[in-house]
Tab-separated table of C-alpha atoms in Angstrom:
chain	number	residue	atom	x	y	z
A	47	UNK	CA	89.995	4.409	-2.171
A	48	UNK	CA	88.070	3.256	0.897
A	49	UNK	CA	86.227	6.549	1.000
A	50	UNK	CA	85.187	6.164	-2.645
A	51	UNK	CA	83.986	2.619	-2.001
A	52	UNK	CA	81.949	3.804	0.988
A	53	UNK	CA	80.432	6.587	-1.086
A	54	UNK	CA	79.449	4.113	-3.794
A	55	UNK	CA	77.862	1.798	-1.242
A	56	UNK	CA	75.883	4.696	0.250
A	57	UNK	CA	74.747	5.715	-3.212
A	58	UNK	CA	73.662	2.155	-3.994
A	59	UNK	CA	71.720	1.943	-0.760
A	60	UNK	CA	70.040	5.246	-1.561
A	61	UNK	CA	69.133	4.064	-5.053
A	62	UNK	CA	67.774	0.803	-3.673
A	63	UNK	CA	65.684	2.688	-1.108
A	64	UNK	CA	64.418	5.061	-3.804
A	65	UNK	CA	63.585	2.135	-6.066
A	66	UNK	CA	61.766	0.407	-3.219
A	67	UNK	CA	59.828	3.570	-2.433
A	68	UNK	CA	58.893	4.036	-6.085
A	69	UNK	CA	57.852	0.394	-6.363
A	70	UNK	CA	55.713	0.642	-3.240
A	71	UNK	CA	54.103	3.804	-4.598
A	72	UNK	CA	53.491	2.058	-7.913
A	73	UNK	CA	51.897	-0.921	-6.151
A	74	UNK	CA	49.754	1.358	-3.988
A	75	UNK	CA	48.657	3.260	-7.078
A	76	UNK	CA	47.879	-0.016	-8.846
A	77	UNK	CA	45.841	-1.233	-5.876
A	78	UNK	CA	43.951	2.064	-5.765
A	79	UNK	CA	43.323	1.877	-9.509
A	80	UNK	CA	42.046	-1.692	-9.125
A	81	UNK	CA	39.687	-0.621	-6.343
A	82	UNK	CA	38.377	2.276	-8.431
A	83	UNK	CA	37.999	0.080	-11.514
A	84	UNK	CA	36.168	-2.706	-9.674
A	85	UNK	CA	33.883	-0.495	-7.575
A	86	UNK	CA	30.159	-0.601	-8.297
A	87	UNK	CA	29.972	3.017	-7.174
A	88	UNK	CA	30.486	5.818	-9.667
A	89	UNK	CA	33.878	7.398	-8.905
A	90	UNK	CA	35.072	10.449	-10.800
A	91	UNK	CA	37.784	13.025	-10.356
A	92	UNK	CA	37.230	16.661	-11.298
A	93	UNK	CA	39.551	19.560	-11.977
A	94	UNK	CA	39.212	22.772	-9.925
A	95	UNK	CA	36.575	23.984	-12.418
A	96	UNK	CA	34.539	20.796	-11.827
A	97	UNK	CA	35.236	19.287	-15.237
A	98	UNK	CA	35.531	15.510	-15.411
A	99	UNK	CA	39.083	14.161	-15.463
A	100	UNK	CA	38.606	10.450	-14.816
A	101	UNK	CA	35.555	8.200	-14.956
A	102	UNK	CA	35.511	4.636	-13.631
A	103	UNK	CA	33.507	1.651	-15.011
A	104	UNK	CA	31.028	2.009	-12.146
A	105	UNK	CA	30.222	5.522	-13.361
A	106	UNK	CA	29.832	4.264	-16.918
A	107	UNK	CA	27.448	1.550	-15.728
A	108	UNK	CA	25.406	3.885	-13.508
A	109	UNK	CA	25.123	6.879	-15.836
A	110	UNK	CA	25.663	5.421	-19.321
A	111	UNK	CA	28.417	7.827	-20.488
A	112	UNK	CA	31.725	6.406	-21.713
A	113	UNK	CA	34.932	7.906	-20.352
A	114	UNK	CA	35.725	9.345	-23.793
A	115	UNK	CA	32.320	11.054	-23.978
A	116	UNK	CA	32.425	12.582	-20.509
A	117	UNK	CA	36.085	13.543	-19.993
A	118	UNK	CA	36.571	17.310	-20.060
A	119	UNK	CA	32.868	18.097	-19.760
A	120	UNK	CA	31.335	19.936	-16.779
A	121	UNK	CA	29.995	17.581	-14.130
A	122	UNK	CA	26.734	19.586	-14.320
A	123	UNK	CA	25.795	17.394	-17.281
A	124	UNK	CA	24.886	14.731	-14.706
A	125	UNK	CA	22.662	17.021	-12.693
A	126	UNK	CA	19.075	18.051	-13.232
A	127	UNK	CA	18.533	21.684	-12.300
A	128	UNK	CA	17.518	20.871	-8.723
A	129	UNK	CA	20.661	18.784	-8.111
A	130	UNK	CA	23.127	21.530	-9.011
A	131	UNK	CA	22.606	23.624	-5.889
A	132	UNK	CA	23.528	20.951	-3.286
A	133	UNK	CA	26.623	19.988	-5.306
A	134	UNK	CA	27.824	23.591	-5.496
A	135	UNK	CA	27.133	24.009	-1.775
A	136	UNK	CA	29.228	20.887	-1.033
A	137	UNK	CA	32.099	22.208	-3.159
A	138	UNK	CA	32.058	25.560	-1.370
A	139	UNK	CA	32.025	23.820	1.999
A	140	UNK	CA	35.033	21.588	1.342
A	141	UNK	CA	37.007	24.522	-0.043
A	142	UNK	CA	36.727	26.209	3.332
A	143	UNK	CA	37.016	23.390	5.891
A	144	UNK	CA	38.417	20.523	3.775
A	145	UNK	CA	35.926	17.995	5.117
A	146	UNK	CA	34.117	15.654	2.739
A	147	UNK	CA	30.446	16.495	2.233
A	148	UNK	CA	27.702	13.908	1.634
A	149	UNK	CA	24.096	14.319	0.545
A	150	UNK	CA	21.338	12.534	-1.397
A	151	UNK	CA	19.752	13.719	-4.621
A	152	UNK	CA	18.864	12.627	-8.155
A	153	UNK	CA	21.425	12.659	-10.967
A	154	UNK	CA	20.710	12.259	-14.668
A	155	UNK	CA	21.747	9.376	-16.916
A	156	UNK	CA	22.828	9.626	-20.542
A	157	UNK	CA	19.351	8.571	-21.718
A	158	UNK	CA	17.712	11.398	-19.745
A	159	UNK	CA	16.330	9.211	-16.960
A	160	UNK	CA	17.169	10.019	-13.352
A	161	UNK	CA	18.554	7.868	-10.554
A	162	UNK	CA	18.618	8.390	-6.788
A	163	UNK	CA	22.206	8.613	-5.548
A	164	UNK	CA	24.142	9.274	-2.358
A	165	UNK	CA	26.941	11.697	-3.291
A	166	UNK	CA	30.186	12.294	-1.401
A	167	UNK	CA	32.482	15.120	-2.523
A	168	UNK	CA	36.009	15.593	-1.180
A	169	UNK	CA	38.909	17.884	-2.081
A	170	UNK	CA	42.132	16.708	-3.736
A	171	UNK	CA	45.241	18.707	-2.713
A	172	UNK	CA	48.944	18.452	-3.465
A	173	UNK	CA	51.681	18.142	-0.847
A	174	UNK	CA	51.602	21.896	-0.325
A	175	UNK	CA	47.872	21.828	0.407
A	176	UNK	CA	46.956	23.527	-2.854
A	177	UNK	CA	43.572	22.511	-4.251
A	178	UNK	CA	44.056	20.527	-7.451
A	179	UNK	CA	40.518	19.192	-7.902
A	180	UNK	CA	37.740	17.145	-6.386
A	181	UNK	CA	36.776	13.525	-6.008
A	182	UNK	CA	33.077	12.659	-6.250
A	183	UNK	CA	31.498	9.300	-5.454
A	184	UNK	CA	27.880	8.504	-6.336
A	185	UNK	CA	26.138	5.372	-5.064
A	186	UNK	CA	22.809	4.109	-6.412
A	187	UNK	CA	20.376	4.156	-3.461
A	188	UNK	CA	17.200	3.238	-5.339
A	189	UNK	CA	16.755	0.015	-3.356
A	190	UNK	CA	17.579	1.737	-0.069
A	191	UNK	CA	14.946	4.399	-0.682
A	192	UNK	CA	12.414	1.705	-1.588
A	193	UNK	CA	13.239	-0.116	1.658
A	194	UNK	CA	12.859	3.132	3.592
A	195	UNK	CA	9.498	3.780	1.958
A	196	UNK	CA	8.377	0.217	2.734
A	197	UNK	CA	9.439	0.620	6.358
A	198	UNK	CA	7.644	3.965	6.615
A	199	UNK	CA	4.517	2.408	5.102
A	200	UNK	CA	4.693	-0.470	7.602
A	201	UNK	CA	4.981	1.997	10.472
A	202	UNK	CA	2.048	3.979	9.101
A	203	UNK	CA	0.012	0.765	8.787
A	204	UNK	CA	0.746	-0.093	12.414
A	205	UNK	CA	-0.355	3.361	13.498
A	206	UNK	CA	-3.533	3.070	11.429
A	207	UNK	CA	-4.305	-0.370	12.883
A	208	UNK	CA	-3.742	0.926	16.419
A	209	UNK	CA	-6.153	3.777	15.777
A	210	UNK	CA	-8.682	1.423	14.168
A	211	UNK	CA	-8.487	-0.879	17.199
A	212	UNK	CA	-9.089	2.080	19.490
A	213	UNK	CA	-12.134	3.160	17.474
A	214	UNK	CA	-13.443	-0.425	17.414
A	215	UNK	CA	-13.111	-0.690	21.204
A	216	UNK	CA	-14.959	2.590	21.678
A	217	UNK	CA	-17.736	1.432	19.353
A	218	UNK	CA	-18.076	-1.894	21.153
A	219	UNK	CA	-17.668	-0.744	24.739
A	220	UNK	CA	-19.626	2.492	24.545
A	221	UNK	CA	-21.721	3.109	21.441
A	222	UNK	CA	-23.233	-0.364	20.973
A	223	UNK	CA	-24.006	-0.668	24.668
A	224	UNK	CA	-25.820	2.659	24.636
A	225	UNK	CA	-27.831	1.774	21.534
A	226	UNK	CA	-28.643	-1.649	22.990
A	227	UNK	CA	-29.752	-0.062	26.258
A	228	UNK	CA	-31.968	2.379	24.383
A	229	UNK	CA	-33.551	-0.533	22.511
A	230	UNK	CA	-34.325	-2.383	25.739
A	231	UNK	CA	-35.897	0.747	27.199
A	232	UNK	CA	-38.050	1.176	24.100
A	233	UNK	CA	-39.153	-2.470	24.221
A	234	UNK	CA	-40.299	-1.956	27.798
A	235	UNK	CA	-42.128	1.210	26.771
A	236	UNK	CA	-43.762	-0.423	23.727
A	237	UNK	CA	-45.261	-3.143	25.913
A	238	UNK	CA	-47.312	-0.489	27.708
A	239	UNK	CA	-48.449	1.422	24.605
A	240	UNK	CA	-51.634	0.915	22.552
A	241	UNK	CA	-51.644	0.405	18.804
A	242	UNK	CA	-50.533	2.019	16.501
A	243	UNK	CA	-48.055	3.803	18.794
A	244	UNK	CA	-46.507	0.468	19.764
A	245	UNK	CA	-45.922	-0.355	16.077
A	246	UNK	CA	-44.076	2.915	15.587
A	247	UNK	CA	-41.880	2.189	18.595
A	248	UNK	CA	-41.184	-1.326	17.282
A	249	UNK	CA	-40.171	0.254	13.971
A	250	UNK	CA	-37.633	2.382	15.842
A	251	UNK	CA	-36.420	-0.738	17.672
A	252	UNK	CA	-35.888	-2.427	14.286
A	253	UNK	CA	-33.819	0.568	13.205
A	254	UNK	CA	-31.728	0.261	16.354
A	255	UNK	CA	-31.252	-3.479	15.701
A	256	UNK	CA	-30.080	-2.704	12.168
A	257	UNK	CA	-27.736	-0.038	13.520
A	258	UNK	CA	-26.217	-2.493	16.002
A	259	UNK	CA	-25.659	-5.048	13.212
A	260	UNK	CA	-23.953	-2.456	11.055
A	261	UNK	CA	-21.824	-1.319	13.974
A	262	UNK	CA	-20.734	-4.907	14.642
A	263	UNK	CA	-19.827	-5.303	10.981
A	264	UNK	CA	-17.871	-2.067	11.150
A	265	UNK	CA	-16.053	-3.265	14.276
A	266	UNK	CA	-15.152	-6.532	12.536
A	267	UNK	CA	-13.876	-4.625	9.493
A	268	UNK	CA	-11.847	-2.268	11.671
A	269	UNK	CA	-10.022	-5.215	13.222
A	270	UNK	CA	-9.009	-6.560	9.801
A	271	UNK	CA	-5.635	-5.439	8.393
A	272	UNK	CA	-5.823	-3.257	5.311
A	273	UNK	CA	-5.079	-5.366	2.280
A	274	UNK	CA	-6.116	-5.863	-1.292
A	275	UNK	CA	-9.819	-6.584	-1.433
A	276	UNK	CA	-10.794	-10.231	-1.862
A	277	UNK	CA	-12.922	-11.302	-4.806
A	278	UNK	CA	-16.681	-10.955	-4.514
A	279	UNK	CA	-16.991	-14.757	-4.531
A	280	UNK	CA	-14.637	-15.044	-1.542
A	281	UNK	CA	-16.441	-12.290	0.342
A	282	UNK	CA	-19.833	-13.946	-0.221
A	283	UNK	CA	-18.444	-17.224	1.124
A	284	UNK	CA	-17.041	-15.374	4.146
A	285	UNK	CA	-20.441	-13.827	4.874
A	286	UNK	CA	-22.289	-17.143	4.616
A	287	UNK	CA	-19.705	-18.861	6.817
A	288	UNK	CA	-20.121	-16.109	9.408
A	289	UNK	CA	-23.910	-16.708	9.407
A	290	UNK	CA	-23.427	-20.153	10.940
A	291	UNK	CA	-23.390	-18.705	14.446
A	292	UNK	CA	-26.861	-17.179	13.962
A	293	UNK	CA	-28.467	-19.869	11.804
A	294	UNK	CA	-26.908	-22.954	13.338
A	295	UNK	CA	-25.656	-24.097	9.918
A	296	UNK	CA	-23.830	-22.728	6.879
A	297	UNK	CA	-26.116	-21.756	3.984
A	298	UNK	CA	-25.608	-23.410	0.614
A	299	UNK	CA	-24.102	-21.077	-1.992
A	300	UNK	CA	-24.433	-21.175	-5.789
A	301	UNK	CA	-22.534	-18.955	-8.242
A	302	UNK	CA	-23.449	-18.479	-11.892
A	303	UNK	CA	-21.633	-16.348	-14.451
A	304	UNK	CA	-18.563	-14.101	-14.085
A	305	UNK	CA	-19.181	-13.236	-10.446
A	306	UNK	CA	-15.510	-12.418	-9.904
A	307	UNK	CA	-15.442	-9.888	-12.740
A	308	UNK	CA	-14.298	-6.447	-11.615
A	309	UNK	CA	-17.022	-4.439	-9.924
A	310	UNK	CA	-16.880	-1.016	-8.334
A	311	UNK	CA	-16.124	-1.391	-4.640
A	312	UNK	CA	-19.335	0.428	-3.740
A	313	UNK	CA	-21.451	-2.032	-5.766
A	314	UNK	CA	-19.847	-5.077	-4.142
A	315	UNK	CA	-20.314	-3.444	-0.739
A	316	UNK	CA	-24.034	-2.944	-1.448
A	317	UNK	CA	-24.486	-6.602	-2.434
A	318	UNK	CA	-22.631	-7.835	0.644
A	319	UNK	CA	-24.714	-5.571	2.874
A	320	UNK	CA	-27.860	-6.938	1.230
A	321	UNK	CA	-26.656	-10.510	1.800
A	322	UNK	CA	-25.832	-9.734	5.415
A	323	UNK	CA	-29.302	-8.300	6.026
A	324	UNK	CA	-31.036	-11.190	4.242
A	325	UNK	CA	-29.179	-13.792	6.317
A	326	UNK	CA	-29.867	-11.855	9.498
A	327	UNK	CA	-33.558	-11.706	8.587
A	328	UNK	CA	-33.623	-15.476	7.997
A	329	UNK	CA	-31.924	-16.101	11.332
A	330	UNK	CA	-34.354	-13.900	13.271
A	331	UNK	CA	-37.676	-14.736	11.630
A	332	UNK	CA	-37.608	-17.769	9.330
A	333	UNK	CA	-36.891	-20.638	11.752
A	334	UNK	CA	-35.456	-22.387	8.698
A	335	UNK	CA	-33.345	-25.518	8.469
A	336	UNK	CA	-32.157	-24.805	4.912
A	337	UNK	CA	-31.014	-21.487	3.432
A	338	UNK	CA	-29.672	-21.188	-0.106
A	339	UNK	CA	-27.779	-18.183	-1.445
A	340	UNK	CA	-27.537	-17.662	-5.205
A	341	UNK	CA	-25.334	-15.030	-6.847
A	342	UNK	CA	-25.623	-14.700	-10.626
A	343	UNK	CA	-23.828	-12.295	-12.957
A	344	UNK	CA	-24.871	-11.650	-16.550
A	345	UNK	CA	-26.286	-8.321	-17.671
A	346	UNK	CA	-27.473	-7.986	-14.070
A	347	UNK	CA	-26.056	-8.913	-10.706
A	348	UNK	CA	-28.587	-11.014	-8.817
A	349	UNK	CA	-28.630	-11.995	-5.178
A	350	UNK	CA	-31.296	-14.506	-4.219
A	351	UNK	CA	-31.750	-15.918	-0.713
A	352	UNK	CA	-34.330	-18.652	-0.162
A	353	UNK	CA	-35.264	-20.596	2.954
A	354	UNK	CA	-37.685	-23.353	3.980
A	355	UNK	CA	-38.905	-21.485	7.032
A	356	UNK	CA	-42.331	-20.453	8.204
A	357	UNK	CA	-42.990	-18.045	5.343
A	358	UNK	CA	-43.761	-14.354	5.176
A	359	UNK	CA	-44.705	-12.283	8.170
A	360	UNK	CA	-46.311	-8.950	7.140
A	361	UNK	CA	-44.594	-7.206	10.043
A	362	UNK	CA	-41.211	-8.474	8.869
A	363	UNK	CA	-41.728	-7.312	5.285
A	364	UNK	CA	-42.185	-3.766	6.614
A	365	UNK	CA	-39.039	-3.874	8.768
A	366	UNK	CA	-36.372	-1.227	8.417
A	367	UNK	CA	-33.758	-3.785	7.348
A	368	UNK	CA	-35.761	-4.880	4.304
A	369	UNK	CA	-36.592	-1.261	3.541
A	370	UNK	CA	-32.860	-0.576	3.447
A	371	UNK	CA	-32.402	-3.444	0.988
A	372	UNK	CA	-34.963	-1.894	-1.330
A	373	UNK	CA	-33.278	1.483	-1.090
A	374	UNK	CA	-29.876	-0.001	-1.870
A	375	UNK	CA	-31.231	-1.695	-4.999
A	376	UNK	CA	-33.118	1.374	-6.202
A	377	UNK	CA	-30.063	3.560	-5.664
A	378	UNK	CA	-28.244	1.397	-8.225
A	379	UNK	CA	-31.182	1.270	-10.648
A	380	UNK	CA	-32.243	-2.199	-9.553
A	381	UNK	CA	-35.145	-3.933	-7.846
A	382	UNK	CA	-35.886	-5.786	-4.647
A	383	UNK	CA	-38.749	-8.116	-3.854
A	384	UNK	CA	-39.619	-10.699	-1.242
A	385	UNK	CA	-42.156	-13.446	-1.803
A	386	UNK	CA	-43.438	-16.715	-0.406
A	387	UNK	CA	-43.047	-19.495	-3.027
A	388	UNK	CA	-45.777	-22.128	-3.372
A	389	UNK	CA	-43.385	-24.661	-1.852
A	390	UNK	CA	-43.264	-22.595	1.339
A	391	UNK	CA	-40.598	-20.579	3.021
A	392	UNK	CA	-39.391	-17.246	1.711
A	393	UNK	CA	-37.492	-15.998	-1.334
A	394	UNK	CA	-35.661	-12.670	-1.335
A	395	UNK	CA	-34.389	-11.269	-4.658
A	396	UNK	CA	-32.027	-8.278	-4.915
A	397	UNK	CA	-31.101	-7.388	-8.518
A	398	UNK	CA	-29.147	-4.523	-10.101
A	399	UNK	CA	-28.028	-3.842	-13.700
A	400	UNK	CA	-24.289	-4.242	-14.105
A	401	UNK	CA	-24.203	-1.682	-16.901
A	402	UNK	CA	-25.554	0.901	-14.471
A	403	UNK	CA	-23.198	-0.189	-11.728
A	404	UNK	CA	-20.166	-0.097	-14.015
A	405	UNK	CA	-20.568	1.851	-17.292
A	406	UNK	CA	-17.253	0.535	-18.603
A	407	UNK	CA	-18.251	-3.127	-18.245
A	408	UNK	CA	-19.023	-5.159	-21.346
A	409	UNK	CA	-22.196	-7.220	-21.238
A	410	UNK	CA	-21.389	-9.305	-24.273
């Protein structure tokens, strides 16, 4: 009787242990199911032929297929042609060495669109080590790739700025100094030459002066970070503010019409170069106390610079800088003239047709 009682107690303990083990397994399975169900990642199990067995809510959200629609179908339905090869390679790899394989590619949604994903594929085996299928996890990495691209662009910008700074230093420390030295040598030579040879040398000196101004502008631009171009109005105000150092005051500026309307970059660059040259001319020759800049946009784009200085100097009107202004205007189908108003001083007018500068622009 005692032996029977002991046997019953041992059996009860065994049943309790088995029940506990089963309950723990059930709880572990429930926890795993909860993790799979709540994961934002797409998690799917596949049979040995790579057909979908299970499909979590994260997969439904990422790819748009319901579990009923996708179960039993080949996983290839999620893969554009180019994505099939790395998946098959991962499957072959884990069959041989049993290690999970990860890679990045693009998988296809139910609506035909594609999404960048990081895929991890691992083997599922029974207790005997027999392959019974695969587990695949796909994580949306769209934002990560965008962050990578932004970081790469920032690095590229830094490299570009470093190279621009190097070029600017070379221009300032070497090229400008050489051009300036050549100009001084020519000035010394011109002082010993008769006319008209001296005039020709002075014309070359004017060209060198214009070259130095353009080089300085280029150096300034090289030091500026690349960014979306400012409006023409803002750039005109920047140029006039920069003229204070040469003139001793900031010119007055007047805008009329849709000056900030979209213009081809080349056209805006021509106008700004014309403004720069006109202000430089006023600083060097006018001895003015008032300079007014007018920019008007209608069917034409007009730049007018007036001053109350000493008026026209025939030698100045033939300078290379003003010749360049005329060429810029004519290149765009416009006109350039410089005159001395009855009230004194000087008036420079640079005018181009907007329809010629931008054929798509409405002039209504």
